[in-house]
mmCIF file of C-alpha atoms in Angstrom:
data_model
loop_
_atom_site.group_PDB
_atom_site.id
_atom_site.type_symbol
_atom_site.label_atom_id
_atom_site.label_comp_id
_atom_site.label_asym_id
_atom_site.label_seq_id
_atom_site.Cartn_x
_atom_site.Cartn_y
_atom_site.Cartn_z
ATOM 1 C CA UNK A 521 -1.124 42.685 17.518
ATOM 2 C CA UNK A 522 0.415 41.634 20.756
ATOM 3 C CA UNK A 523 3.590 38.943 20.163
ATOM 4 C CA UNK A 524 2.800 35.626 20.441
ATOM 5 C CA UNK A 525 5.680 34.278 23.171
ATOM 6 C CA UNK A 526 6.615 30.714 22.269
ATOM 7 C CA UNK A 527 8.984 28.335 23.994
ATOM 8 C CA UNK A 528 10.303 25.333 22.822
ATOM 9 C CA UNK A 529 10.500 22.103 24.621
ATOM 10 C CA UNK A 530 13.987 20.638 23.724
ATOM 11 C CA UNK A 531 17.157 21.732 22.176
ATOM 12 C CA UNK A 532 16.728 19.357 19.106
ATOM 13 C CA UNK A 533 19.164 20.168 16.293
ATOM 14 C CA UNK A 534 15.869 20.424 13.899
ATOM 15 C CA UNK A 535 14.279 23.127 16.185
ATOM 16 C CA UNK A 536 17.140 24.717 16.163
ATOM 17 C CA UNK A 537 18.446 24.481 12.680
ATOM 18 C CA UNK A 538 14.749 25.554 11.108
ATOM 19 C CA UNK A 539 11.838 25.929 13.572
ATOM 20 C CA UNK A 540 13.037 28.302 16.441
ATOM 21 C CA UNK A 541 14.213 30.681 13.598
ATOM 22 C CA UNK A 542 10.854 30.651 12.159
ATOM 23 C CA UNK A 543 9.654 31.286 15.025
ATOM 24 C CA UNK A 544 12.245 34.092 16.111
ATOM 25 C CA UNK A 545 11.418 35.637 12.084
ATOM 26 C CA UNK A 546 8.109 35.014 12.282
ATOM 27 C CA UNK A 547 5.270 38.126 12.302
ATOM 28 C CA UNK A 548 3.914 38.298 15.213
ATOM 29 C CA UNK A 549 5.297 35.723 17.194
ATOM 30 C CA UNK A 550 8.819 36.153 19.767
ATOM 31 C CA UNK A 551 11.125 33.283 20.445
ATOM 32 C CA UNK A 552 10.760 33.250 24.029
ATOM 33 C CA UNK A 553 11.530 30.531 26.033
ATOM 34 C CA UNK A 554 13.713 27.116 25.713
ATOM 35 C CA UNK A 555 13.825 23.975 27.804
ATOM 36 C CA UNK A 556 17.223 21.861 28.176
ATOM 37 C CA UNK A 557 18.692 20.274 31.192
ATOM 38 C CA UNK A 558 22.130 21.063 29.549
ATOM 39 C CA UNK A 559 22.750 24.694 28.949
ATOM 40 C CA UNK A 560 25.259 24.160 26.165
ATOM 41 C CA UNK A 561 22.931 23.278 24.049
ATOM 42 C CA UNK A 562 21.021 26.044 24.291
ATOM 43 C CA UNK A 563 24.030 28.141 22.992
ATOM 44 C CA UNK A 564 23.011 27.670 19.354
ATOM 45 C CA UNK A 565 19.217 29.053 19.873
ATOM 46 C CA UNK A 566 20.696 32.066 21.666
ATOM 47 C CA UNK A 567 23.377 32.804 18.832
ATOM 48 C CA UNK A 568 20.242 34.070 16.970
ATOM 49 C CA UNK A 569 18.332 34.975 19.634
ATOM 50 C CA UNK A 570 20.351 36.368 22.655
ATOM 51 C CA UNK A 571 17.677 36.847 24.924
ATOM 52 C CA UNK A 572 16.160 33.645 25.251
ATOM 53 C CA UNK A 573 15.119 32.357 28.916
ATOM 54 C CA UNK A 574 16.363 28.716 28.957
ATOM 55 C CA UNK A 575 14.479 26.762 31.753
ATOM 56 C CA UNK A 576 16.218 23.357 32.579
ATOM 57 C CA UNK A 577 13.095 21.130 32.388
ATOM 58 C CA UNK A 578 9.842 20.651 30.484
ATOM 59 C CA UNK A 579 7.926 21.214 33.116
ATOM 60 C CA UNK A 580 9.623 24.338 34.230
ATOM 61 C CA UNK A 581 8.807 26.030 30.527
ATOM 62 C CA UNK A 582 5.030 25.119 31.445
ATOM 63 C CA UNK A 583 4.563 26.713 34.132
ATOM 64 C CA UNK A 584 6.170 29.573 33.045
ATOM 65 C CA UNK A 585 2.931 32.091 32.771
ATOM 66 C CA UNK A 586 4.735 34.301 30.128
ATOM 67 C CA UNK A 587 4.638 31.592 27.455
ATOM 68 C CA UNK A 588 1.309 31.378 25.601
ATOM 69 C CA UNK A 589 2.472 28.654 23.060
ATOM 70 C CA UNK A 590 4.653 26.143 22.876
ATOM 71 C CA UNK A 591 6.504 24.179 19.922
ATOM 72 C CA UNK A 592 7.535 20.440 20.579
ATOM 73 C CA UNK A 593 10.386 18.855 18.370
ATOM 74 C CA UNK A 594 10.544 15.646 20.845
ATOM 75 C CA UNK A 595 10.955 11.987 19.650
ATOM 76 C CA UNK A 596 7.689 10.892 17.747
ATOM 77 C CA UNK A 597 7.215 8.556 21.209
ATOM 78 C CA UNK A 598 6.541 11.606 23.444
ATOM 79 C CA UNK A 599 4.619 13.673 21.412
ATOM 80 C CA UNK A 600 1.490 12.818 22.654
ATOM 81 C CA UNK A 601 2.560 12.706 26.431
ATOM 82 C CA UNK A 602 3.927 15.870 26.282
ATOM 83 C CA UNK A 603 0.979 17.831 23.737
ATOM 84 C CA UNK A 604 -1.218 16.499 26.863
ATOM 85 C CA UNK A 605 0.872 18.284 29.420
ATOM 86 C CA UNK A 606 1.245 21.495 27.386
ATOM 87 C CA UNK A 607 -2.848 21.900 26.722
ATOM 88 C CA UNK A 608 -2.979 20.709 30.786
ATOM 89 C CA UNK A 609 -0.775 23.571 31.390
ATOM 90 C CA UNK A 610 -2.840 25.891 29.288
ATOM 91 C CA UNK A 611 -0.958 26.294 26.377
ATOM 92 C CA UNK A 612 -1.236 26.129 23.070
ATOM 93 C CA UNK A 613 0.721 23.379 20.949
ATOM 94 C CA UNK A 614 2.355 22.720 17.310
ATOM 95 C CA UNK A 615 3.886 19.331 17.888
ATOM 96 C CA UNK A 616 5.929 17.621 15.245
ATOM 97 C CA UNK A 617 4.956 14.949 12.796
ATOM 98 C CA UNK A 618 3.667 12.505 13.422
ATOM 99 C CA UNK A 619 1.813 13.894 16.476
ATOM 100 C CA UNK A 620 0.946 10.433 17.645
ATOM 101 C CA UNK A 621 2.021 6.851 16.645
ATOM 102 C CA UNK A 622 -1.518 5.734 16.129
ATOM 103 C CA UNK A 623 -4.789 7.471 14.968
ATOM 104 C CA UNK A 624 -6.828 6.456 18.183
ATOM 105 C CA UNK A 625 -4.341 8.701 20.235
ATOM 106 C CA UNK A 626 -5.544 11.901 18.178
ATOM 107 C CA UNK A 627 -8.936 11.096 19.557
ATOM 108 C CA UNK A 628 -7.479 12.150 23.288
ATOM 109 C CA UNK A 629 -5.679 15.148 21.736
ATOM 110 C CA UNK A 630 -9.003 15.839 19.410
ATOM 111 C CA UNK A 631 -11.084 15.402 22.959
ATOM 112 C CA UNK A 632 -8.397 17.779 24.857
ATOM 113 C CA UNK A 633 -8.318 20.461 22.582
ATOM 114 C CA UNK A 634 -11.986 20.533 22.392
ATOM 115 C CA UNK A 635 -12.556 20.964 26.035
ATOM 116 C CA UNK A 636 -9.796 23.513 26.826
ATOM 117 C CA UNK A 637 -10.699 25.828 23.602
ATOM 118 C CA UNK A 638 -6.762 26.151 22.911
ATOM 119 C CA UNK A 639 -5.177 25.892 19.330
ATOM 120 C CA UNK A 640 -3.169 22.103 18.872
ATOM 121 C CA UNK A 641 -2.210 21.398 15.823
ATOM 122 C CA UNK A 642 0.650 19.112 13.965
ATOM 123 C CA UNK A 643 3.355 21.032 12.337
ATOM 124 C CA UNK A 644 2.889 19.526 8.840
ATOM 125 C CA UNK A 645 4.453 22.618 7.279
ATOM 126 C CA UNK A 646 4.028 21.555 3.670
ATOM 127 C CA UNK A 647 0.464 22.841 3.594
ATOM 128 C CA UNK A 648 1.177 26.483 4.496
ATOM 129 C CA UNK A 649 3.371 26.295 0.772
ATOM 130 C CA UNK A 650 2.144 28.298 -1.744
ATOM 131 C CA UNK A 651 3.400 25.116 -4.180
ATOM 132 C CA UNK A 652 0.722 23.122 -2.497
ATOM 133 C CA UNK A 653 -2.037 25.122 -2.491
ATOM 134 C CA UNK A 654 -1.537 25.862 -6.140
ATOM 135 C CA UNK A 655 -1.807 22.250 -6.700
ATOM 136 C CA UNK A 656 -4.652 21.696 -4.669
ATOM 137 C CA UNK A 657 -6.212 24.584 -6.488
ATOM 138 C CA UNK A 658 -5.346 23.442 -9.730
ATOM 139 C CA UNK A 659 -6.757 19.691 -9.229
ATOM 140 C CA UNK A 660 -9.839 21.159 -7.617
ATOM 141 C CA UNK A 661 -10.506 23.199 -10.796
ATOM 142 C CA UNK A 662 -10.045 20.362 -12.827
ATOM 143 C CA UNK A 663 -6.654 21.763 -14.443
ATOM 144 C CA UNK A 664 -5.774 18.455 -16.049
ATOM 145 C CA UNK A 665 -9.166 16.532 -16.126
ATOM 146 C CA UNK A 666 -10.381 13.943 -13.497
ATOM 147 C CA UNK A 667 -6.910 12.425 -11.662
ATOM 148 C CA UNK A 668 -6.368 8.641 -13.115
ATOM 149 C CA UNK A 669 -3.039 8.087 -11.082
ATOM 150 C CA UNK A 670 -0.929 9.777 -8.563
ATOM 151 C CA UNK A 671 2.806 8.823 -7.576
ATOM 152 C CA UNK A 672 4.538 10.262 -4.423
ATOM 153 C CA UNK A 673 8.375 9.440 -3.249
ATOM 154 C CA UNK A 674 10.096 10.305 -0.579
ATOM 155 C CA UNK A 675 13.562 8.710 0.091
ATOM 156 C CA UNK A 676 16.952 9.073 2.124
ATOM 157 C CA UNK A 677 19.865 7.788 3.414
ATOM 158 C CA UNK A 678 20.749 7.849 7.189
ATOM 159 C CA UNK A 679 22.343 4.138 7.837
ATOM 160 C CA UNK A 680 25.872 5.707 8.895
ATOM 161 C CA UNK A 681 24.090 7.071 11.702
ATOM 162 C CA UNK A 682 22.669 4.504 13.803
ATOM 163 C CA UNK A 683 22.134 6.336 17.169
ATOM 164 C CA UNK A 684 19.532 8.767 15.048
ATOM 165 C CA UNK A 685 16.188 9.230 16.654
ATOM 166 C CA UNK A 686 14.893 7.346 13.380
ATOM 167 C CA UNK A 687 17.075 4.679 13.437
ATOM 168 C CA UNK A 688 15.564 3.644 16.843
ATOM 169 C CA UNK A 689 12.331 1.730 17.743
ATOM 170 C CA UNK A 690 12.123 2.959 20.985
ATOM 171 C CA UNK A 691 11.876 6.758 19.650
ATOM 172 C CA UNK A 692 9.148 5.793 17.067
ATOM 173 C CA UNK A 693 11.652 5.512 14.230
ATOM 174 C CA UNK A 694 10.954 4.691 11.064
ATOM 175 C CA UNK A 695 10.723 5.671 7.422
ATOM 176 C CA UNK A 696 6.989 5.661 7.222
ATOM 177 C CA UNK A 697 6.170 7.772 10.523
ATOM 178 C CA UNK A 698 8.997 10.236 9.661
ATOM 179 C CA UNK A 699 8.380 10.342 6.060
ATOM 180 C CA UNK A 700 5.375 8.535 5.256
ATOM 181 C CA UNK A 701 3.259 11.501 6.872
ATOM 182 C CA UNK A 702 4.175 13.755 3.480
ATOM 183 C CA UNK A 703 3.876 11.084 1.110
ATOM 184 C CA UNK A 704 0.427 9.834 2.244
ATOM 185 C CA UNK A 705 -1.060 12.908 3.399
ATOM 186 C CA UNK A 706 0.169 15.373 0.155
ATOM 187 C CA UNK A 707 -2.049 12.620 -1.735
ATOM 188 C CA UNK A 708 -4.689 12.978 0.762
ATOM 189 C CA UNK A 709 -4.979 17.030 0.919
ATOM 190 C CA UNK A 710 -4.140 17.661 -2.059
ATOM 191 C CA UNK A 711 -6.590 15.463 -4.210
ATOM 192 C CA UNK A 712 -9.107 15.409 -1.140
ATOM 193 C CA UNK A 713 -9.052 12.286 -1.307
ATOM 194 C CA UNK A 714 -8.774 8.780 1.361
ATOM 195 C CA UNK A 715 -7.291 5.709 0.487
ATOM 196 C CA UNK A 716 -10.488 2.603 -0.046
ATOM 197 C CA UNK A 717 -7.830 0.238 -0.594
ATOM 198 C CA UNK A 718 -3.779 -0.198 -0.558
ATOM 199 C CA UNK A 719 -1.150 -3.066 0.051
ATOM 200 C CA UNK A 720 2.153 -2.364 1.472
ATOM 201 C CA UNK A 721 5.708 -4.097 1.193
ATOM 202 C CA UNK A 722 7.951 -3.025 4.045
ATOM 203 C CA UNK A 723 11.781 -4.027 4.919
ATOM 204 C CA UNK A 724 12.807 -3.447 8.398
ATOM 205 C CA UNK A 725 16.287 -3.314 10.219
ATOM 206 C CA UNK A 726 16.447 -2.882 13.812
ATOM 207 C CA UNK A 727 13.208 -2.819 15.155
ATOM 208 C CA UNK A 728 12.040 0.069 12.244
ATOM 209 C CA UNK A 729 11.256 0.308 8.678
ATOM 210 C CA UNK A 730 14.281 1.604 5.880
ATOM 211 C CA UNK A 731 11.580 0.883 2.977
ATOM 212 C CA UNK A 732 8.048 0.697 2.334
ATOM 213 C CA UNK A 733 6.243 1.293 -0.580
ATOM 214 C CA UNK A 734 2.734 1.562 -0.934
ATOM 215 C CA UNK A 735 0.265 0.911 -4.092
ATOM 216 C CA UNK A 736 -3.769 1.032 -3.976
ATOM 217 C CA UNK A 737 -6.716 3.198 -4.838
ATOM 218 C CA UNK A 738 -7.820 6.671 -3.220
ATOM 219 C CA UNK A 739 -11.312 8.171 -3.487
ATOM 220 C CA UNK A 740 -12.897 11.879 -3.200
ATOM 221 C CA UNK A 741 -15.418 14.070 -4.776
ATOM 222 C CA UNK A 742 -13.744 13.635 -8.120
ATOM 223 C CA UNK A 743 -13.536 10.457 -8.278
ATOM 224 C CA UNK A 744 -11.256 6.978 -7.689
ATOM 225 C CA UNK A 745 -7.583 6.530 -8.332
ATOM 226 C CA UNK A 746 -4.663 5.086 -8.649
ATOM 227 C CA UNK A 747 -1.765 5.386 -6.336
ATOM 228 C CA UNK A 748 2.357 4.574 -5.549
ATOM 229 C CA UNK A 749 3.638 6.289 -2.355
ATOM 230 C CA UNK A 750 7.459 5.007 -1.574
ATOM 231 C CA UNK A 751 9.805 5.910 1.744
ATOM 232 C CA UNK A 752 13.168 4.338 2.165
ATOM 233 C CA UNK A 753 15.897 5.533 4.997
ATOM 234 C CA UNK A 754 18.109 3.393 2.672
ATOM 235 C CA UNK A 755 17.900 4.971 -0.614
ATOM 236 C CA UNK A 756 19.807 7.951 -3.037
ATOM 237 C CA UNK A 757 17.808 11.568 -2.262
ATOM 238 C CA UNK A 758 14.709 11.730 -3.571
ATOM 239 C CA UNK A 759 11.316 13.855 -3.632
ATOM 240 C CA UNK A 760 9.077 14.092 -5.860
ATOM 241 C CA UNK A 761 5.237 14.073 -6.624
ATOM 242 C CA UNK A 762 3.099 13.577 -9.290
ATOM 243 C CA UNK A 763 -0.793 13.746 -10.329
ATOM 244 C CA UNK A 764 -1.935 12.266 -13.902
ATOM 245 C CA UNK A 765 -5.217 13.112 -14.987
ATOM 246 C CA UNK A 766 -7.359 12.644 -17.958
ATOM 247 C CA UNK A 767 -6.109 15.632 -20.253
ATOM 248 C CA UNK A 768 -2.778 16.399 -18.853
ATOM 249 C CA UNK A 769 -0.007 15.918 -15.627
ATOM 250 C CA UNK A 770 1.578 17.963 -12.872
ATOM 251 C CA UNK A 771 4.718 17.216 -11.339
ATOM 252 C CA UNK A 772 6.115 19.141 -7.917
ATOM 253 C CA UNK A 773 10.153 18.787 -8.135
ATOM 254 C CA UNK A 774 10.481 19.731 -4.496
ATOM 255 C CA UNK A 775 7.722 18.795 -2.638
ATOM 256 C CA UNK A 776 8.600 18.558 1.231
ATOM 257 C CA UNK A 777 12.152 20.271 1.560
ATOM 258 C CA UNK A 778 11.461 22.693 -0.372
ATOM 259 C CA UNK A 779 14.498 25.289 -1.133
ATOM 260 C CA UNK A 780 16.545 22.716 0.709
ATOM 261 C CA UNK A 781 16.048 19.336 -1.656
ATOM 262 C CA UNK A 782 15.819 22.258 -4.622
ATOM 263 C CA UNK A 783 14.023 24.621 -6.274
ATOM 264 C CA UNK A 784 10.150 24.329 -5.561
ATOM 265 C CA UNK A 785 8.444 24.328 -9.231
ATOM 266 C CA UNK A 786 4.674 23.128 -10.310
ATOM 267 C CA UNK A 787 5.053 21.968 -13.933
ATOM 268 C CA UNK A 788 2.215 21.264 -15.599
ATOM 269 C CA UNK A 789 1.629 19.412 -19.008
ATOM 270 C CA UNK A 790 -1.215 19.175 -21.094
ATOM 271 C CA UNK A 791 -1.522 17.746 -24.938
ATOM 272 C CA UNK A 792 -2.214 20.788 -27.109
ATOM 273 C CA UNK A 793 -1.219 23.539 -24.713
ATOM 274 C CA UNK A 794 2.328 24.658 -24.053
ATOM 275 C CA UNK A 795 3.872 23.389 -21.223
ATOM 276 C CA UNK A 796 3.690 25.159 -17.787
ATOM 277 C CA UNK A 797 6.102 25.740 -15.035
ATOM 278 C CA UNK A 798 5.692 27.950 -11.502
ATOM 279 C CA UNK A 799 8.877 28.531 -9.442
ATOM 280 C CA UNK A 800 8.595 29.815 -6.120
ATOM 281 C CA UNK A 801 12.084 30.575 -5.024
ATOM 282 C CA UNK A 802 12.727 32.001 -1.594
ATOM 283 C CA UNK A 803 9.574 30.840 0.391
ATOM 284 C CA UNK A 804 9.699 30.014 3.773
ATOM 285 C CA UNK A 805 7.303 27.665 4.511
ATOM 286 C CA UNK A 806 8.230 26.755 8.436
ATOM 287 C CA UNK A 807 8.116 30.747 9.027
ATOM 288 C CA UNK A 808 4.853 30.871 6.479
ATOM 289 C CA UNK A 809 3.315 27.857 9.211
ATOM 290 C CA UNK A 810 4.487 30.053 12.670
ATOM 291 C CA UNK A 811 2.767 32.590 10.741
ATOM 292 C CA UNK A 812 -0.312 30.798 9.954
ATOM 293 C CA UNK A 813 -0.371 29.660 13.839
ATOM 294 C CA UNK A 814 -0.144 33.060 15.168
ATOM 295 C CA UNK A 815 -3.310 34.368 12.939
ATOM 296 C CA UNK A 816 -4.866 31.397 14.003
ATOM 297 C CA UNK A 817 -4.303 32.036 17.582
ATOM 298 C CA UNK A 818 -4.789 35.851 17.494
ATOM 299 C CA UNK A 819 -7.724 36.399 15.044
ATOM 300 C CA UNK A 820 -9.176 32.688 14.638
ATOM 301 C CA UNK A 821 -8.294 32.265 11.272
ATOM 302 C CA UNK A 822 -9.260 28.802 9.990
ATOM 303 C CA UNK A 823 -5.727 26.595 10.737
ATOM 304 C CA UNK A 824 -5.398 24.806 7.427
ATOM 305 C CA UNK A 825 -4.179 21.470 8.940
ATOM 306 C CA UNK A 826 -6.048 20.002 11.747
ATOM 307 C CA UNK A 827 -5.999 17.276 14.377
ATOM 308 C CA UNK A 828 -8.867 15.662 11.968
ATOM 309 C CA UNK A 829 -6.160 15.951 9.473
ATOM 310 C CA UNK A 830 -3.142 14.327 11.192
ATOM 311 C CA UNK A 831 -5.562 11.487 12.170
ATOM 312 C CA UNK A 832 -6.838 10.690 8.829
ATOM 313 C CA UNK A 833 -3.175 10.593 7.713
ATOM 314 C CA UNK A 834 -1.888 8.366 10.892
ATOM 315 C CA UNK A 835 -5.032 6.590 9.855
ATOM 316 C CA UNK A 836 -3.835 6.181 6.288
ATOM 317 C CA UNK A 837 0.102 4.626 8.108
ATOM 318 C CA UNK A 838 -2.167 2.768 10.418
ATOM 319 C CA UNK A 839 -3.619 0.741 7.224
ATOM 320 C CA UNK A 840 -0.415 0.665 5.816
ATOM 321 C CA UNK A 841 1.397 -1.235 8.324
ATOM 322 C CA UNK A 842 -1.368 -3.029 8.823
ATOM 323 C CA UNK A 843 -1.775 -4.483 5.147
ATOM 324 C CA UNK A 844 1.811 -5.324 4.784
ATOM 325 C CA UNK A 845 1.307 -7.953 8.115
#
C-alpha cells in the first residue's frame, strides 16, 4: 500500500508533542510536509523526522501536489476556515476537536465533503481505543442490564497560563469546547444515545468557561437515562467515566488521556459475579486513529467517527450553553 503523505498545518506544541509522531509511526502513512512562517519551530518535528519539507505558509502546504492529506491542530476558531481550504485544495482533512464552534457549520463541511468525495473527519481519537469499544460492546450486549445513570468528568488546571489558546475567547477557548467534546460525546457513542433533556451551570472568566457541569436525561435503543457530565479549567486532574445499569457498573479510570492521565482499565462490577478489570497498557490511540484514517482513505474502510458524529456532539455543547442562558 502506497504511503499516505500528510502535512501538517502549524507547528502547535500538541501536533508536535503527539500527532505528527503518530503520524511519522503510523502504518502506512509518512510525515511529509509542515507549515510555519518561523522555521525554528519546525526544529522539534524534524528532530524525529529529519526529512520533513517545511513550507512557510498554509497555503503553500496546499498547493503542494505531493501531500494527499492534511492534519490541522489550529485554534478551535479556524478550524472550519481552514478544513474548507484544505477539501478546496483537494485534500483530505483530520481537523482537531471541536471541528467547528457550532453544529450548523458541520452542515458546510458535511455539504463539502459530500461533493468533493474526499475523507474529513474530526480527530476525536478516543474512539479508535480499544477501552472504548469494549465498552460500547459491553453496553450494547447488555453486560450490566439496561443503563439507569451515567457520570462523565473531565477536569484541569491551566489558570497560571493565561496567554493559552483556551484561556482566550478569541481562539474559541473554553472548558466545554476543549473538553466538553469527550465528556458529552463518550456518553453519546458509547451508550448510542442523544441527550432529550439537560440543564447546565457554567462559570466564566475572561470571555470563556473554567466550569460547567451538566445534568439531564439521554435516550437510545435501550432506553432513557440519567446523566452528570462536568469540565472545569479550574479544578485538581481528573478523568473518569462511569455507566450504572440495572444488574451491575463499569467504570473507565482513564478515559481520554489514556497512558498519559494513567493506566487505561474497564472495571466492571456486577452483584453475584466476581469483579472484572481489563488493562490495556501500551496502546496508542492517536497512532491507532492515523491508522484508522489511512485504511479509510486507502481501502474505504468505514471511519468510525464522522462529521454526523462531531455535529451531534457540537449539537449536544450547542444545548448546553444554550440551557445554562
Amino acid at each position: 500500500m502506497k504511503p499516505v503523505n500528510w502535512g501538517v498545518l502549524g507547528a502547535a506544541r500538541f501536533a508536535r508533542e503527539h500527532m505528527a509522531r503518530a503520524i511519522h509511526e503510523a502504518e502506512g502513512a509518512r510525515l511529509f510536509a509542515l507549515a510555519t512562517s518561523d522555521p525554528s519551530r519546525a526544529h522539534g518535528f524534524q528532530a524525529f523526522c529529519p526529512d520533513l519539507i517545511v513550507h512557510d505558509s498554509y497555503d503553500a502546504l496546499l498547493a503542494d501536489p505531493r501531500v494527499e492529506a492534511v492534519y490541522i491542530p489550529l485554534p478551535n476558531s479556524l478550524h472550519v476556515e481552514w478544513t474548507l481550504k484544505a477539501i478546496r485544495a483537494g485534500k483530505h482533512v483530520l481537523t482537531e476537536k471541536p471541528i467547528a464552534m457550532r453544529a450548523d457549520e458541520i452542515d458546510e463541511l458535511i455539504r463539502a465533503r459530500d461533493s468533493s468525495g474526499l475523507l474529513v473527519a474530526e480527530a476525536y481519537m478516543i474512539v479508535h481505543h480499544p477501552q472504548w469499544q469494549r465498552v460500547r460492546g459491553l453496553i450494547a450486549d447488555g453486560a450490566i442490564g439496561r443503563i439507569l445513570h451515567a457520570d462523565a468528568h473531565f477536569t484541569y488546571d491551566n489558570r497560571a497560563d493565561p496567554t493559552n489558546i483556551r484561556n482566550r475567547p478569541e481562539t474559541g477557548g473554553g472548558s466545554i469546547p476543549d473538553i466538553g467534546v469527550y465528556t458529552y460525546g463518550c456518553l453519546r457513542w458509547a451508550a448510542q444515545a442523544e441527550p432529550v433533556a439537560l440543564r447546565a451551570t457554567i462559570r466564566h472568566e475572561n470571555g470563556v468557561d473554567v466550569f460547567a457541569q451538566v445534568t439531564g436525561r439521554m435516550a437510545g435503543d435501550s432506553g432513557e437515562f440519567t446523566f452528570h457530565a462536568m469540565t472545569s479549567m479550574r479544578l485538581f486532574p481528573r478523568q473518569e467515566v462511569v455507566f450504572q445499569g440495572e444488574r451491575g457498573l463499569i467504570r473507565l479510570t482513564a478515559p481520554f488521556n489514556a497512558g498519559v492521565f494513567g493506566e487505561a482499565q474497564v472495571q466492571m462490577y456486577r452483584k453475584g459475579q466476581a469483579d472484572h478489570i481489563e488493562r490495556f497498557p501500551g496502546v496508542r490511540q492517536y497512532r491507532n486513529q492515523v491508522e484508522a484514517f489511512v485504511r479509510s482513505l486507502r481501502d474505504g474502510t468505514p471511519y468510525p467517527w464522522t462529521l454526523e458524529d462531531a455535529r451531534g456532539t457540537q449539537s449536544m455543547i450547542d444545548q448546553v450553553v444554550a440551557s445554562a442562558l
